[in-house]
Coordinates of C-alpha atoms in Angstrom, one line a residue:
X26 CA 0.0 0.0 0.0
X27 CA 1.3 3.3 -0.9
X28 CA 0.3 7.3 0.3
X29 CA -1.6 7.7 -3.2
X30 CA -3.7 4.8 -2.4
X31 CA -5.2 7.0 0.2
X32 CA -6.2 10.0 -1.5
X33 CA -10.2 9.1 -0.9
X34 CA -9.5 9.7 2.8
X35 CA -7.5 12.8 2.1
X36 CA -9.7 14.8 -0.6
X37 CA -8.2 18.0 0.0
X38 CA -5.1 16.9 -1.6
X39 CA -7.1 17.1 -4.5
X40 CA -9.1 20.2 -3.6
X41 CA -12.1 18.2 -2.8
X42 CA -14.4 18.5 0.2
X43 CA -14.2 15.9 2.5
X44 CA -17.9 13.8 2.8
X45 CA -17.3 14.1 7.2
X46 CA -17.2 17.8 7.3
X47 CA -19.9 18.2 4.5
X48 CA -22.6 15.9 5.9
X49 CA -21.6 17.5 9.5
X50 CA -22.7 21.0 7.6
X51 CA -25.8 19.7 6.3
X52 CA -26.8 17.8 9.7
X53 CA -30.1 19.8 11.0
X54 CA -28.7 20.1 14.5
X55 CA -24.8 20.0 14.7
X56 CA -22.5 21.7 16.6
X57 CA -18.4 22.4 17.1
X58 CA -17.2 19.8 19.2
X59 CA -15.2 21.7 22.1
X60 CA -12.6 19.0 23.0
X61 CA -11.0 19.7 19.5
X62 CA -10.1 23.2 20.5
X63 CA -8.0 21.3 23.5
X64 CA -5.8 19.3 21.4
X65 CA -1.8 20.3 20.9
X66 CA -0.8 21.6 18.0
X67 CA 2.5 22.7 18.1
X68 CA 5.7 20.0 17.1
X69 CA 5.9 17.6 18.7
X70 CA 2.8 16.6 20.2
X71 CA 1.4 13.0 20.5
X72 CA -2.5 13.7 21.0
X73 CA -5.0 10.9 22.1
X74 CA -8.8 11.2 22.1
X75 CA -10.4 8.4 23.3
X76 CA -14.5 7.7 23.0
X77 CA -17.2 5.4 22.0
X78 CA -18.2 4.5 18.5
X79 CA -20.1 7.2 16.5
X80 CA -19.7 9.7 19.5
X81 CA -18.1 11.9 16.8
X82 CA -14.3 11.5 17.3
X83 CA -14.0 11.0 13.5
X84 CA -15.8 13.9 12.4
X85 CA -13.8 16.1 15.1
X86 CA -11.2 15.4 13.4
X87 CA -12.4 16.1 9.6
X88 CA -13.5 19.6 11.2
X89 CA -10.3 20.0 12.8
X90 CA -8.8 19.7 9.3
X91 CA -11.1 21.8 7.3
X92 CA -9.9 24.8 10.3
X93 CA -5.8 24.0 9.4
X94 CA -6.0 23.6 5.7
X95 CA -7.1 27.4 6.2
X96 CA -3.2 28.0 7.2
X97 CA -1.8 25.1 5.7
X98 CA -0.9 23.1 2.2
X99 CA -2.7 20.5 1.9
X100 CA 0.4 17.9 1.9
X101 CA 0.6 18.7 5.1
X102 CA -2.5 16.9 6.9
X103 CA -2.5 13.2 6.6
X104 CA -5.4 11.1 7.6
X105 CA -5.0 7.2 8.5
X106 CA -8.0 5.1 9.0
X107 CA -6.0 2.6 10.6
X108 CA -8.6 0.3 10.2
X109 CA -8.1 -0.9 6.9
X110 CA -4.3 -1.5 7.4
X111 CA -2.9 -4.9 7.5
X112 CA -0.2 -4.6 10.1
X113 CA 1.9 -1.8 11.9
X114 CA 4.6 -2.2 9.2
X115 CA 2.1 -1.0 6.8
X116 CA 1.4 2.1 9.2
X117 CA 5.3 3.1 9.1
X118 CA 5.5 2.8 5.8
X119 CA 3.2 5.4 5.0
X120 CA 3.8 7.9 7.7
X121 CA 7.7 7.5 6.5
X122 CA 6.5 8.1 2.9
X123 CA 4.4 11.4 4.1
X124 CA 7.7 12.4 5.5
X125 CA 9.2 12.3 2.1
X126 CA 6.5 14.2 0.4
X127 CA 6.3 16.8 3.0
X128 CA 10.0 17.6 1.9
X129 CA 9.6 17.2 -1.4
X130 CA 7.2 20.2 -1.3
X131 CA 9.5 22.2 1.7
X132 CA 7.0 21.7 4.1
X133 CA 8.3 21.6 7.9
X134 CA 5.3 20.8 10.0
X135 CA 3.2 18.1 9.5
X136 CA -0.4 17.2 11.4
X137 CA -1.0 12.9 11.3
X138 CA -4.0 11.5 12.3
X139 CA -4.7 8.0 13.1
X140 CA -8.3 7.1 13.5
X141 CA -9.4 4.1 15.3
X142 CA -5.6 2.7 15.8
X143 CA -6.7 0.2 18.6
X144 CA -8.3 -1.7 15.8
X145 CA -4.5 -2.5 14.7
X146 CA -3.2 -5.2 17.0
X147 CA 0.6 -3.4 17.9
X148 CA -0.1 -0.3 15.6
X149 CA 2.0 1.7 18.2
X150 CA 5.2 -0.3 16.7
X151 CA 4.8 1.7 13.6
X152 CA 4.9 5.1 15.1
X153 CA 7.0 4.8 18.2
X154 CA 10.7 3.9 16.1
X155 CA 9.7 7.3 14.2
X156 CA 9.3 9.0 17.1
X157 CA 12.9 7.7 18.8
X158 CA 14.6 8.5 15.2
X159 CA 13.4 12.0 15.5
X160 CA 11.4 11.8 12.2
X161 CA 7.9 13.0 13.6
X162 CA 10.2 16.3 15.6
X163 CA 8.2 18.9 13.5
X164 CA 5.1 16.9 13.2
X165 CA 1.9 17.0 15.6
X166 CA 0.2 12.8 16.0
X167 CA -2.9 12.8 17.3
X168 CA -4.5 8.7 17.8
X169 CA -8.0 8.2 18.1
X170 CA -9.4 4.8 20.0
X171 CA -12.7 3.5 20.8
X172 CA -11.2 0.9 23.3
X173 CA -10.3 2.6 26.5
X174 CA -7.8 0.2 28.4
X175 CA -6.9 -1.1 24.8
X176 CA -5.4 2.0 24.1
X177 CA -4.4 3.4 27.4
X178 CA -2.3 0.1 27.9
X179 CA -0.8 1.4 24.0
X180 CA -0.2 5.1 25.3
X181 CA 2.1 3.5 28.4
X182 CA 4.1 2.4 25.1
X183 CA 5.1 6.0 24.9
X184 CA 6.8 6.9 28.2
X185 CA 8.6 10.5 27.5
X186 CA 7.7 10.6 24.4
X187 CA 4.0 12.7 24.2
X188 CA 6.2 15.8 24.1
X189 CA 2.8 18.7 23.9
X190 CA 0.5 15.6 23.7
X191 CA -2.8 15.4 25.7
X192 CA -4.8 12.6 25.9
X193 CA -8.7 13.5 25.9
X194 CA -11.8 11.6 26.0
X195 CA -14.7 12.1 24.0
X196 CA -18.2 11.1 25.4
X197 CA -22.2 11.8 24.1
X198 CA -23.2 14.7 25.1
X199 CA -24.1 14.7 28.7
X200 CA -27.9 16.5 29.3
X201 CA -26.4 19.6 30.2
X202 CA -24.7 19.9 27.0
X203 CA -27.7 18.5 25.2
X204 CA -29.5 21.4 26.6
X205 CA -26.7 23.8 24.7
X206 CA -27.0 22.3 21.5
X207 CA -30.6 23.0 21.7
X208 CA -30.1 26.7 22.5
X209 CA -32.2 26.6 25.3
X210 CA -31.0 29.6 27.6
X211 CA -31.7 29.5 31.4
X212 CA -33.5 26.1 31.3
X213 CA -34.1 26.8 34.9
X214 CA -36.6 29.7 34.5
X215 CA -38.4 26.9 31.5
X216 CA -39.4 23.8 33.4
X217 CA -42.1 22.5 30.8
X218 CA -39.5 22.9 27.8
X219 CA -36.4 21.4 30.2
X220 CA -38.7 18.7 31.2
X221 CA -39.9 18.2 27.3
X222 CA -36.2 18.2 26.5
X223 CA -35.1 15.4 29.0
X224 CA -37.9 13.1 27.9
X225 CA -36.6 13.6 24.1
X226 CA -33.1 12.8 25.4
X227 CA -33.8 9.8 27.3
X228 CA -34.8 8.4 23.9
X229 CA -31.3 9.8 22.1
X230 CA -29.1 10.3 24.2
X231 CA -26.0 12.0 23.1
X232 CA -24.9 10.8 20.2
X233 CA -24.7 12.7 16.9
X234 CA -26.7 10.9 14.9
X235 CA -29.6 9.7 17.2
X236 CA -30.4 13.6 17.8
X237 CA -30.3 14.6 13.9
X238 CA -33.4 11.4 14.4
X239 CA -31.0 8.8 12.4
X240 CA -31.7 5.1 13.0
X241 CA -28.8 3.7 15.2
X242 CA -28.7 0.5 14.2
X243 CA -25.8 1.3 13.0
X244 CA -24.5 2.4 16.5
X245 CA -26.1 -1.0 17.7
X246 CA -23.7 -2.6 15.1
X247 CA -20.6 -1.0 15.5
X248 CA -20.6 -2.6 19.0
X249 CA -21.2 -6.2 17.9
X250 CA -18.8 -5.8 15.4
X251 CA -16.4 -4.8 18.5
X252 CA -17.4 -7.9 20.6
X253 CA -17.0 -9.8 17.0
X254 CA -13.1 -7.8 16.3
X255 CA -12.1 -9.3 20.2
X256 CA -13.1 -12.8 19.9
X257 CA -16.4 -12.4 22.5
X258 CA -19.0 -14.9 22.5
X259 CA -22.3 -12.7 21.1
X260 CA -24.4 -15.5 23.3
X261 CA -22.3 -14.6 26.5
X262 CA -21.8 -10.9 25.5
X263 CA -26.1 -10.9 25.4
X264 CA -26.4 -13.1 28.4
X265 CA -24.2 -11.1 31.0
X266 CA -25.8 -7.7 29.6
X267 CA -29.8 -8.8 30.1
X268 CA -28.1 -10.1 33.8
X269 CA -27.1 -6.3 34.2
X270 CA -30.4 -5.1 33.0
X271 CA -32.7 -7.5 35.3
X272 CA -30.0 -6.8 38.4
X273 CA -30.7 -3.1 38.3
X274 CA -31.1 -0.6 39.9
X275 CA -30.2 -3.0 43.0
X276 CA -26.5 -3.6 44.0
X277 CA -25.3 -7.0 42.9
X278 CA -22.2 -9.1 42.1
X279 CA -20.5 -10.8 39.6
X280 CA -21.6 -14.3 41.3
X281 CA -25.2 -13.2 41.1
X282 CA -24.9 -12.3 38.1
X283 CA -23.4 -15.4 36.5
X284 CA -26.1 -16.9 38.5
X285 CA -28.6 -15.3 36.4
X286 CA -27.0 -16.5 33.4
X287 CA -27.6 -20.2 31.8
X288 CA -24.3 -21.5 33.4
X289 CA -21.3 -19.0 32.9
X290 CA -18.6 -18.7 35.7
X291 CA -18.4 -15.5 37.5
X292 CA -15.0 -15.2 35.9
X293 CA -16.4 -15.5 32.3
X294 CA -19.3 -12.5 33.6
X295 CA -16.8 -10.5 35.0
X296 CA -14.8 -10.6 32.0
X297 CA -17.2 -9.7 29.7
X298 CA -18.8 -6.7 32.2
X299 CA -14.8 -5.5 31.9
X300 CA -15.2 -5.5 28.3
X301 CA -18.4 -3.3 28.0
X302 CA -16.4 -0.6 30.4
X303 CA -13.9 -1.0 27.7
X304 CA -15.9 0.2 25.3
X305 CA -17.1 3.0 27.4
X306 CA -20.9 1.1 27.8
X307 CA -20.7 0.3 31.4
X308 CA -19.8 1.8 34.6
X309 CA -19.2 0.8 37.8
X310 CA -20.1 2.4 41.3
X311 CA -18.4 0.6 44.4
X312 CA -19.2 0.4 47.7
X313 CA -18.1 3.1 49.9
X314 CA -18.3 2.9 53.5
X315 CA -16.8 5.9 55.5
X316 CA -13.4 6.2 54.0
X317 CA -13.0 2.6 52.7
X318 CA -13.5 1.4 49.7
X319 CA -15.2 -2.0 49.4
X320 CA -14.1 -3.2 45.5
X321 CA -15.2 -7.1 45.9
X322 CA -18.6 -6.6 47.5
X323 CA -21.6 -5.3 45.3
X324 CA -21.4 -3.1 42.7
X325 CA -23.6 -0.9 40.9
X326 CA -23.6 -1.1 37.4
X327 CA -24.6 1.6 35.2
X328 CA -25.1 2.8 31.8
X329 CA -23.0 5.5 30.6
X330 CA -25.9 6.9 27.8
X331 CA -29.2 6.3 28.0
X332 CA -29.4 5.6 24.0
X333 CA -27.3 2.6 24.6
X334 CA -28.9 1.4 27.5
X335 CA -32.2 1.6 25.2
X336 CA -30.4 -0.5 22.2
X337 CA -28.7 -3.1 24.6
X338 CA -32.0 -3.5 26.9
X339 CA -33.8 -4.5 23.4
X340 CA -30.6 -6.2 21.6
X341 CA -30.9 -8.6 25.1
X342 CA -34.6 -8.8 25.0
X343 CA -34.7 -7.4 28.3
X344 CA -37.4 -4.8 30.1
X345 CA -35.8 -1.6 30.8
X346 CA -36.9 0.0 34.1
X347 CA -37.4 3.8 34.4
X348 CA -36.1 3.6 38.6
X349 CA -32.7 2.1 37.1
X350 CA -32.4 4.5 34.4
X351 CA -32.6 7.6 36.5
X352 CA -30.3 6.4 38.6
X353 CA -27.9 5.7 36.1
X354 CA -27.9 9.0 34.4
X355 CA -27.4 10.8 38.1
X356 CA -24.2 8.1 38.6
X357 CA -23.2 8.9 35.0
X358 CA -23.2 12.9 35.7
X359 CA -21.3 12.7 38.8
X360 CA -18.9 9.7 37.1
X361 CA -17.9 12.7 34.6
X362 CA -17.8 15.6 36.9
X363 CA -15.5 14.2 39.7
X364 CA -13.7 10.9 38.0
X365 CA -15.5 9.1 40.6
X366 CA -18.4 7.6 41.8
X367 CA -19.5 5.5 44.8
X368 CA -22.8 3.8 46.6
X369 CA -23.8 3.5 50.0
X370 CA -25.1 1.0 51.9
X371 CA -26.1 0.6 56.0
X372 CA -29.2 0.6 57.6
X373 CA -30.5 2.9 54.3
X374 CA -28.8 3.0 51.1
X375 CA -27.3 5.6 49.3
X376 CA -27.7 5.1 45.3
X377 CA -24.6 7.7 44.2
X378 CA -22.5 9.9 46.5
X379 CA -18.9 11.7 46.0
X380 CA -16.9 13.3 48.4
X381 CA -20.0 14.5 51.0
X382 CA -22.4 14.3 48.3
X383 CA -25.1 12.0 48.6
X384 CA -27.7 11.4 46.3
X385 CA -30.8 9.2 46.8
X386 CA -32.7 8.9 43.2
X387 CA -36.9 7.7 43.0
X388 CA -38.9 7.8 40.0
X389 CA -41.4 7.7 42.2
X390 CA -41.9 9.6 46.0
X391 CA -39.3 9.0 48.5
X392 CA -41.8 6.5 51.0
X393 CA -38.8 6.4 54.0
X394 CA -36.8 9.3 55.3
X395 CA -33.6 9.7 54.3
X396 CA -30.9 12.1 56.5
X397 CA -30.2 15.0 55.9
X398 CA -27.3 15.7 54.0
X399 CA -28.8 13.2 51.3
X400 CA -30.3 14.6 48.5
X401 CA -33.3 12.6 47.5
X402 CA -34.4 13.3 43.8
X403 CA -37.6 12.2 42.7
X404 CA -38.2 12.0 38.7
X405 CA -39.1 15.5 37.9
X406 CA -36.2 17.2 39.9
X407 CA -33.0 14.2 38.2
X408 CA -32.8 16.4 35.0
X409 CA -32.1 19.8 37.0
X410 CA -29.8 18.4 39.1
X411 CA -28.0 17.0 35.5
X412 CA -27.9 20.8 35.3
X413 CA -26.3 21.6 37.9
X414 CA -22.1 22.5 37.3
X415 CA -21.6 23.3 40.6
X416 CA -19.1 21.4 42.8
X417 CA -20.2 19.7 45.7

């Protein structure tokens, strides 16, 4: 394979307007994504932006382009789907022969970008030799990844070596930010609309194309083609998620779980729950008693969109209940806010707290009393409190 034979996933080398950017443009509702203002982009910078399938990393990317071909030739931008390589020898190949045609044409800096490179078993072996040669000195590498500790385990690869590089992740767009796109100012002061707004985003969530009212079967796909890429058992990988679905909202463990299941081991459960927080599907909330931190008894296992807890509930033929998702998108907001996020359990239990935060979530009216310091929403108040920025 050689540069030219990727000319359709670099149009502007041939003054053509790339298909991302222009069906971003024509999208009804669409919106700059604000992570890509983050990335590095002075020499030498090795960027990673990590994210679920169709969150939007890729057309990020294509936008991010359209903004430097403004300043820069367009010899300058190179963009890999690493995908549709056949090894990592392939990958250094080509950045090696961008290097020649940059200097061909006298330019200095160069901007690479490698979508999806933890599809590439060892893709990191074609960029990491480069980068100890001093080849990529005046160049800025930004990796995408859909695989979390895929390609976190890959970025340890790099030790001293990111230079200006920052690694980002990219998630759907959490309620708040749903609210934005929508342009709805002081949501606070417009309960009807805010509450009209949450009910249309339970059913989207935040991905791109579920809110421009696309049919994600695609989305649906792109995750069995995942569990398909690592080997996973579809049967198993169906199994262990309708277990999660039934379990919840309730605190369970993998050994219940497996239980649930028509014979797995807890070992085979577990793995496959560790594979879905891979892919940035499931979370987990630990018990937290006091100032411990109790990692092998129940857990609370959430989704981290509603939209995919909709297409996994059906895709396992299991009932979704409205108490569990609440609760989930409350764990979810504080999950993203703080980095953390923990359950409590004693003579009452605590569905989410952080640091003296305590939150109690009922779709329905609280029937016990709760203390306090916990914050007992019931369904109306969960999407203002998804509203809420401010630090606990």
């Amino acid at each position: 394979m050689k540069l030219g034979d990727l000319s359709y996933m670099n149009p502007w080398w041939e003054g053509k307007e790339d298909y991302h950017a222009r069906r971003w443009r024509e999208q009804r509702i669409h919106w700059w994504p604000k992570w890509a203002d983050e990335l590095s982009l002075e020499p030498f910078s090795l960027n990673f932006v990590l994210g679920p399938r169709q969150v939007g990393k890729t057309t990020g990317i294509k936008l991010l382009i359209q903004e430097l071909l403004k300043e820069n030739p367009p010899e300058s931008v190179l963009y890999i789907n690493v995908e549709i390589l056949p090894d990592y020898r392939t990958l250094s190949a080509l950045i090696r022969e961008f290097q020649e045609l940059k200097e061909n044409e006298g330019i200095k800096r160069g901007y690479i970008f490698l979508d999806e490179a933890s599809s590439l078993e060892g893709w990191w072996r074609g960029v990491k030799p480069l980068i100890d040669a001093g080849l990529l000195e005046n160049d800025v590498v930004t990796v995408t990844g859909s695989s979390s500790l895929r390609v976190k385990r890959d970025i340890e690869m790099f030790p001293g070596r990111r230079g200006k590089g920052i690694t980002l992740e990219v998630m759907p767009l959490s309620f708040r930010e749903y609210v934005g796109v929508m342009d709805l100012k002081r949501p606070e002061l417009h309960r009807e609309k805010t509450l009209r707004l949450f009910e249309e985003y339970l059913k989207t969530g935040g991905f791109p194309g579920s809110i421009n009212g696309l049919p994600m079967d695609d989305l649906l796909g792109a995750y069995i083609g995942e569990l398909v890429r690592f080997g996973k058992s579809l049967e198993i990988a169906r199994e262990t998620m309708a277990a999660v679905i039934r379990s919840a909202p309730s605190a369970t463990s993998f050994r219940a779980l497996a239980k649930a299941t028509s014979g797995y081991s807890y070992k085979v459960v577990q793995d496959y729950i560790e594979f879905f927080r891979e892919l940035y599907v499931l979370g987990i909330a630990y018990l937290r008693q006091g100032e411990q931190v109790l990692y092998k008894r129940e857990k609370k296992f959430f989704f981290r969109d509603p939209l995919l807890a909709r297409l996994f509930s059906a895709w396992s033929g299991t009932q979704l209940r409205e108490e569990a998702l609440y609760e989930w998108l409350v764990q979810e907001h504080l999950y993203r806010r703080f980095g953390e996020v923990y359950y409590y359990r004693n003579s009452y239990e605590v569905d989410a707290i952080v640091g003296d935060l305590k939150v109690e979530v009922k779709a329905g009216k609280a029937h016990r009393k709760y203390p306090k310091n916990v914050n007992v929403l019931e369904k109306e108040d969960v999407p203002f409190f998804l509203l809420d920025a401010t630090p606990p």
